[in-house]
């Protein structure tokens, strides 16, 4: 490792705590053995959603995770990290962090596979992706207003109505975790006459029976990128990462 740039690839699933610790161990060891630079390529960067203390006594785990990484890696490359209350990675990371986006890959997928599409962002945070993808392929987009009462209870309503009757609706979100957000959006799209509903997630955590929950709500198909390995993977992000890493030479 002496004098080399070392790249650690980590997607933090299915055991984020273990993965974080393994990353720190590996990075520190690489440096100990003389590595010139340690880059963490994390297609999915876990803990970013916990960006405040939602309930008394909770850890703000994004900050703690960032502290650990700030001390052990020299650079982070990630894909569509969850930036909600943090407006930029600089608010948490001292080391340089490069955000890539799967938007173009998702747009290509929709253009090739889903005719007569309308893109929906299930909440305001996800609308940035929905809007960019819709613009890229020249279709309509809309956003739902989501209210989250708890991690397992969300409701949503359409505030910017578009015609969904007979359309192939594509709901796009950065993370699909319990599937509640997508399920609520799907119910609205079904009620508005959608012909089919495809849910596309950059990061498919898909926990707590998310797939069957979304199916029951009317979702026809779930597609994720391989930021996290899962049977729903249909969009390959390896080229994105490889291209970025090529710049390090
Ligand atoms: C939240 O802000 C994210 O963008 C996702 O909408 C959320 O993480 C999805 O979680 P779930 O699938 O549990 O509703």
Short mmCIF file of C-alpha atoms and ligand atoms in Angstrom, two decimals:
data_model
loop_
_atom_site.label_atom_id
_atom_site.label_comp_id
_atom_site.label_asym_id
_atom_site.label_seq_id
_atom_site.Cartn_x
_atom_site.Cartn_y
_atom_site.Cartn_z
CA UNK A 1 0.00 0.00 0.00
CA UNK A 2 3.02 2.25 0.37
CA UNK A 3 2.54 5.45 -1.60
CA UNK A 4 -0.69 4.24 -3.19
CA UNK A 5 -4.19 5.71 -3.33
CA UNK A 6 -6.49 3.22 -1.66
CA UNK A 7 -10.20 3.07 -2.48
CA UNK A 8 -12.56 1.46 0.00
CA UNK A 9 -15.96 0.58 -1.46
CA UNK A 10 -18.71 0.38 1.10
CA UNK A 11 -22.50 0.39 0.87
CA UNK A 12 -23.26 0.00 4.57
CA UNK A 13 -25.81 -2.75 4.10
CA UNK A 14 -27.06 -4.95 5.63
CA UNK A 15 -25.09 -4.04 8.81
CA UNK A 16 -24.33 -0.31 8.84
CA UNK A 17 -22.68 -0.24 12.29
CA UNK A 18 -20.33 -3.08 11.42
CA UNK A 19 -19.63 -1.58 8.00
CA UNK A 20 -18.74 1.79 9.51
CA UNK A 21 -16.32 0.25 11.96
CA UNK A 22 -14.78 -1.95 9.26
CA UNK A 23 -14.28 1.15 7.10
CA UNK A 24 -12.49 2.94 9.92
CA UNK A 25 -10.30 -0.09 10.66
CA UNK A 26 -9.41 -0.55 6.99
CA UNK A 27 -8.69 3.15 6.41
CA UNK A 28 -6.51 3.47 9.51
CA UNK A 29 -4.64 0.28 8.60
CA UNK A 30 -4.04 1.44 5.03
CA UNK A 31 -2.52 4.65 6.35
CA UNK A 32 -0.51 2.76 8.92
CA UNK A 33 0.93 0.73 6.05
CA UNK A 34 1.95 3.87 4.16
CA UNK A 35 -1.03 4.62 1.88
CA UNK A 36 -0.79 8.08 0.34
CA UNK A 37 -4.54 8.69 0.28
CA UNK A 38 -7.62 6.76 1.37
CA UNK A 39 -10.84 7.36 -0.57
CA UNK A 40 -14.15 6.03 0.63
CA UNK A 41 -16.44 5.25 -2.31
CA UNK A 42 -19.81 4.85 -0.60
CA UNK A 43 -22.61 4.51 -3.17
CA UNK A 44 -24.98 4.65 -0.19
CA UNK A 45 -23.85 6.67 2.80
CA UNK A 46 -25.76 5.40 5.80
CA UNK A 47 -26.90 7.56 8.75
CA UNK A 48 -27.39 10.76 6.75
CA UNK A 49 -31.15 10.78 7.45
CA UNK A 50 -30.56 11.09 11.19
CA UNK A 51 -29.66 14.76 10.85
CA UNK A 52 -31.37 15.91 14.05
CA UNK A 53 -32.54 14.55 17.36
CA UNK A 54 -36.06 13.54 16.34
CA UNK A 55 -36.83 12.21 19.84
CA UNK A 56 -35.24 13.17 23.18
CA UNK A 57 -32.06 11.24 23.90
CA UNK A 58 -31.43 10.09 20.32
CA UNK A 59 -27.97 10.19 18.77
CA UNK A 60 -27.47 12.53 15.83
CA UNK A 61 -25.77 9.65 14.12
CA UNK A 62 -24.90 11.50 10.89
CA UNK A 63 -22.57 13.79 12.87
CA UNK A 64 -20.95 10.94 14.75
CA UNK A 65 -20.48 8.94 11.54
CA UNK A 66 -18.93 12.03 9.91
CA UNK A 67 -16.57 12.57 12.84
CA UNK A 68 -15.28 9.01 12.51
CA UNK A 69 -14.80 9.32 8.75
CA UNK A 70 -13.26 12.80 8.99
CA UNK A 71 -10.56 11.25 11.16
CA UNK A 72 -9.86 8.23 9.03
CA UNK A 73 -10.43 8.87 5.30
CA UNK A 74 -9.12 11.65 3.02
CA UNK A 75 -12.06 11.90 0.64
CA UNK A 76 -15.59 10.59 0.24
CA UNK A 77 -17.35 9.88 -3.03
CA UNK A 78 -21.04 9.07 -2.75
CA UNK A 79 -24.24 8.97 -4.82
CA UNK A 80 -27.32 11.07 -4.02
CA UNK A 81 -26.66 11.40 -0.28
CA UNK A 82 -29.65 12.36 1.85
CA UNK A 83 -29.25 16.12 2.25
CA UNK A 84 -32.34 17.48 3.92
CA UNK A 85 -31.60 19.65 6.91
CA UNK A 86 -27.94 19.70 5.84
CA UNK A 87 -27.77 21.74 2.68
CA UNK A 88 -24.29 20.52 1.81
CA UNK A 89 -21.83 17.83 2.82
CA UNK A 90 -19.55 20.62 4.08
CA UNK A 91 -21.91 21.07 7.04
CA UNK A 92 -20.84 17.67 8.36
CA UNK A 93 -17.64 16.62 6.61
CA UNK A 94 -14.27 18.30 6.92
CA UNK A 95 -12.75 16.03 4.28
CA UNK A 96 -13.74 16.71 0.65
CA UNK A 97 -16.93 14.92 -0.33
CA UNK A 98 -18.04 14.49 -3.92
CA UNK A 99 -21.74 13.87 -4.58
CA UNK A 100 -22.61 12.04 -7.75
CA UNK A 101 -26.18 11.60 -8.94
CA UNK A 102 -27.99 8.69 -10.56
CA UNK A 103 -30.44 11.10 -12.25
CA UNK A 104 -29.21 10.60 -15.80
CA UNK A 105 -29.18 6.84 -15.39
CA UNK A 106 -32.74 6.90 -14.06
CA UNK A 107 -33.84 9.20 -16.88
CA UNK A 108 -32.31 6.81 -19.44
CA UNK A 109 -34.09 3.88 -17.81
CA UNK A 110 -37.47 5.62 -17.91
CA UNK A 111 -36.99 6.79 -21.47
CA UNK A 112 -36.11 3.30 -22.70
CA UNK A 113 -38.57 1.26 -20.66
CA UNK A 114 -41.59 3.37 -19.69
CA UNK A 115 -43.61 5.07 -22.44
CA UNK A 116 -46.22 7.74 -21.68
CA UNK A 117 -44.64 8.47 -18.29
CA UNK A 118 -45.35 11.09 -15.62
CA UNK A 119 -42.74 11.47 -12.87
CA UNK A 120 -43.82 12.00 -9.26
CA UNK A 121 -41.69 13.10 -6.32
CA UNK A 122 -43.41 11.72 -3.20
CA UNK A 123 -42.23 14.71 -1.11
CA UNK A 124 -40.48 18.05 -1.58
CA UNK A 125 -37.00 16.67 -0.99
CA UNK A 126 -37.42 14.10 -3.73
CA UNK A 127 -38.86 16.62 -6.19
CA UNK A 128 -35.36 17.77 -7.16
CA UNK A 129 -34.77 14.30 -8.67
CA UNK A 130 -38.26 13.94 -10.14
CA UNK A 131 -38.10 17.36 -11.81
CA UNK A 132 -34.59 16.88 -13.20
CA UNK A 133 -35.47 13.45 -14.62
CA UNK A 134 -38.74 14.69 -16.13
CA UNK A 135 -37.00 17.66 -17.78
CA UNK A 136 -34.29 15.45 -19.18
CA UNK A 137 -36.78 13.22 -21.02
CA UNK A 138 -39.41 15.88 -21.68
CA UNK A 139 -42.35 14.54 -19.66
CA UNK A 140 -44.52 16.06 -16.95
CA UNK A 141 -43.73 15.89 -13.25
CA UNK A 142 -45.48 16.65 -9.99
CA UNK A 143 -44.81 16.55 -6.29
CA UNK A 144 -46.83 15.34 -3.33
CA UNK A 145 -46.90 17.00 0.05
CA UNK A 146 -45.90 14.43 2.62
CA UNK A 147 -46.58 14.59 6.34
CA UNK A 148 -44.54 12.18 8.41
CA UNK A 149 -46.06 11.43 11.82
CA UNK A 150 -43.50 8.73 12.65
CA UNK A 151 -41.07 6.47 10.83
CA UNK A 152 -43.99 4.16 10.03
CA UNK A 153 -46.84 6.61 9.48
CA UNK A 154 -46.92 9.05 6.59
CA UNK A 155 -49.70 10.67 4.60
CA UNK A 156 -49.48 12.59 1.35
CA UNK A 157 -51.59 14.76 -0.90
CA UNK A 158 -51.17 16.11 -4.40
CA UNK A 159 -50.67 19.86 -4.35
CA UNK A 160 -49.63 20.37 -7.99
CA UNK A 161 -52.19 18.33 -9.93
CA UNK A 162 -51.25 16.81 -13.31
CA UNK A 163 -53.25 14.39 -15.45
CA UNK A 164 -52.45 10.83 -14.36
CA UNK A 165 -55.39 9.11 -16.06
CA UNK A 166 -54.02 6.31 -18.27
CA UNK A 167 -50.42 7.34 -17.59
CA UNK A 168 -47.50 5.17 -16.58
CA UNK A 169 -46.59 6.86 -13.32
CA UNK A 170 -42.99 6.74 -12.10
CA UNK A 171 -42.42 7.63 -8.43
CA UNK A 172 -38.80 8.57 -7.76
CA UNK A 173 -37.17 8.82 -4.35
CA UNK A 174 -33.62 8.80 -3.01
CA UNK A 175 -34.32 6.14 -0.37
CA UNK A 176 -36.99 3.46 -0.19
CA UNK A 177 -36.85 2.14 3.36
CA UNK A 178 -40.11 0.88 4.89
CA UNK A 179 -41.94 1.73 1.65
CA UNK A 180 -44.56 3.89 3.40
CA UNK A 181 -43.67 7.03 1.44
CA UNK A 182 -43.98 5.25 -1.92
CA UNK A 183 -47.12 3.36 -0.84
CA UNK A 184 -48.94 6.59 0.08
CA UNK A 185 -47.92 8.21 -3.21
CA UNK A 186 -49.00 5.10 -5.13
CA UNK A 187 -52.47 5.17 -3.55
CA UNK A 188 -52.91 8.76 -4.76
CA UNK A 189 -51.69 7.88 -8.25
CA UNK A 190 -54.04 4.86 -8.44
CA UNK A 191 -56.97 6.99 -7.30
CA UNK A 192 -56.11 9.48 -10.05
CA UNK A 193 -56.36 6.76 -12.71
CA UNK A 194 -52.71 5.76 -13.30
CA UNK A 195 -52.35 2.81 -15.69
CA UNK A 196 -49.18 1.48 -14.04
CA UNK A 197 -46.93 2.63 -11.20
CA UNK A 198 -43.20 2.07 -11.15
CA UNK A 199 -41.29 3.05 -8.02
CA UNK A 200 -37.64 3.91 -8.58
CA UNK A 201 -35.30 4.31 -5.62
CA UNK A 202 -31.63 5.23 -5.72
CA UNK A 203 -31.07 3.43 -2.43
CA UNK A 204 -33.28 0.42 -1.82
CA UNK A 205 -33.09 -0.39 1.86
CA UNK A 206 -36.44 -2.18 1.54
CA UNK A 207 -37.03 -3.18 5.15
CA UNK A 208 -40.12 -4.32 7.07
CA UNK A 209 -41.96 -5.89 4.14
CA UNK A 210 -41.59 -2.79 1.97
CA UNK A 211 -42.07 -4.69 -1.29
CA UNK A 212 -45.39 -6.29 -0.35
CA UNK A 213 -46.59 -3.04 1.24
CA UNK A 214 -45.93 -1.13 -1.99
CA UNK A 215 -47.53 -3.87 -4.06
CA UNK A 216 -50.69 -3.74 -1.92
CA UNK A 217 -50.81 0.03 -2.50
CA UNK A 218 -50.85 -0.51 -6.25
CA UNK A 219 -47.17 -0.36 -7.23
CA UNK A 220 -46.63 -2.45 -10.37
CA UNK A 221 -42.82 -2.64 -10.26
CA UNK A 222 -39.97 -1.52 -7.98
CA UNK A 223 -36.61 -0.69 -9.51
CA UNK A 224 -33.49 0.34 -7.59
CA UNK A 225 -29.92 1.16 -8.48
CA UNK A 226 -27.19 -1.17 -7.32
CA UNK A 227 -25.92 1.42 -4.80
CA UNK A 228 -27.27 -1.25 -2.46
CA UNK A 229 -27.36 -4.80 -3.79
CA UNK A 230 -30.94 -6.10 -4.00
CA UNK A 231 -33.08 -8.25 -6.29
CA UNK A 232 -34.85 -5.08 -7.48
CA UNK A 233 -31.59 -3.63 -8.92
CA UNK A 234 -32.18 -2.56 -12.50
CA UNK A 235 -29.92 0.48 -12.87
CA UNK A 236 -26.15 0.11 -12.71
CA UNK A 237 -24.12 2.89 -11.06
CA UNK A 238 -20.66 1.33 -11.30
CA UNK A 239 -19.78 3.42 -14.37
CA UNK A 240 -20.53 6.62 -12.44
CA UNK A 241 -18.14 5.68 -9.65
CA UNK A 242 -15.48 4.36 -11.98
CA UNK A 243 -15.52 7.56 -14.03
CA UNK A 244 -15.08 9.67 -10.90
CA UNK A 245 -12.29 7.46 -9.58
CA UNK A 246 -10.45 7.67 -12.91
CA UNK A 247 -9.90 11.36 -12.12
CA UNK A 248 -7.84 10.38 -9.10
CA UNK A 249 -5.02 8.95 -11.23
C1 LIG B 1 -37.08 11.01 3.24
O1 LIG B 1 -36.91 12.20 3.35
C2 LIG B 1 -36.54 10.20 2.09
O2 LIG B 1 -36.35 10.99 0.95
C3 LIG B 1 -37.47 9.04 1.79
O3 LIG B 1 -38.71 9.55 1.34
C4 LIG B 1 -37.67 8.19 2.99
O4 LIG B 1 -36.44 7.86 3.53
C5 LIG B 1 -38.42 6.92 2.63
O5 LIG B 1 -38.64 6.19 3.79
P1 LIG B 1 -39.81 5.12 3.86
O6 LIG B 1 -39.62 4.19 2.69
O7 LIG B 1 -39.56 4.42 5.18
O8 LIG B 1 -41.09 5.85 3.84
#
